[in-house]
């Protein structure tokens, strides 16, 4: 007696209708899945589900005779790189230009570079103080800070930037940055 050929018998659970060719739409993928995928991709690219890039804002603090322009993101995603630009205009001589950055504004933020580098840096636990030396009346100092939001951060960072002459506060600029997941 000859052994049955395993190639002529389908595996258990596979019946003859399973092996017959299909006709119509049943032989193709469901078009609904392609429609859903296309909708999600279109919404993602349009920015409707969340801003595709960061939202930037320029804030100006004026206090006779000085001014401070702060350009930084107001909304950003976690893990993103960003720049902050501080432009200080001196209406009168500033013996020691000091910029105070609240520690709360840089919580879970990595500072990658600062141009120009401050002459000295210090912190009292609540505020970072960056000393840039003298600034003559009518001159301005532009400070560019490159940073990255650490991946585990989400929520809102806020605080007041300060422009000082030594320990005397000349200007305050309240800033806030919303970090999305």
PDB file of C-alpha atoms in Angstrom, residues 22-37:
ATOM      1  CA  UNK A  22     -11.160  35.009  -5.849  1.00  0.00           C
ATOM      2  CA  UNK A  23     -12.888  37.556  -7.976  1.00  0.00           C
ATOM      3  CA  UNK A  24     -13.785  41.246  -7.565  1.00  0.00           C
ATOM      4  CA  UNK A  25     -12.602  43.454  -4.675  1.00  0.00           C
ATOM      5  CA  UNK A  26     -12.189  40.564  -2.288  1.00  0.00           C
ATOM      6  CA  UNK A  27      -8.839  39.686  -3.818  1.00  0.00           C
ATOM      7  CA  UNK A  28      -7.378  43.162  -3.062  1.00  0.00           C
ATOM      8  CA  UNK A  29      -6.658  45.038   0.127  1.00  0.00           C
ATOM      9  CA  UNK A  30      -9.556  46.934   1.596  1.00  0.00           C
ATOM     10  CA  UNK A  31      -9.585  50.493   0.110  1.00  0.00           C
ATOM     11  CA  UNK A  32     -10.749  51.842   3.477  1.00  0.00           C
ATOM     12  CA  UNK A  33      -7.278  51.215   4.971  1.00  0.00           C
ATOM     13  CA  UNK A  34      -5.648  53.223   2.177  1.00  0.00           C
ATOM     14  CA  UNK A  35      -8.130  56.068   2.718  1.00  0.00           C
ATOM     15  CA  UNK A  36      -7.435  56.173   6.468  1.00  0.00           C
ATOM     16  CA  UNK A  37      -3.654  56.140   5.938  1.00  0.00           C
TER      17      UNK A  37
END
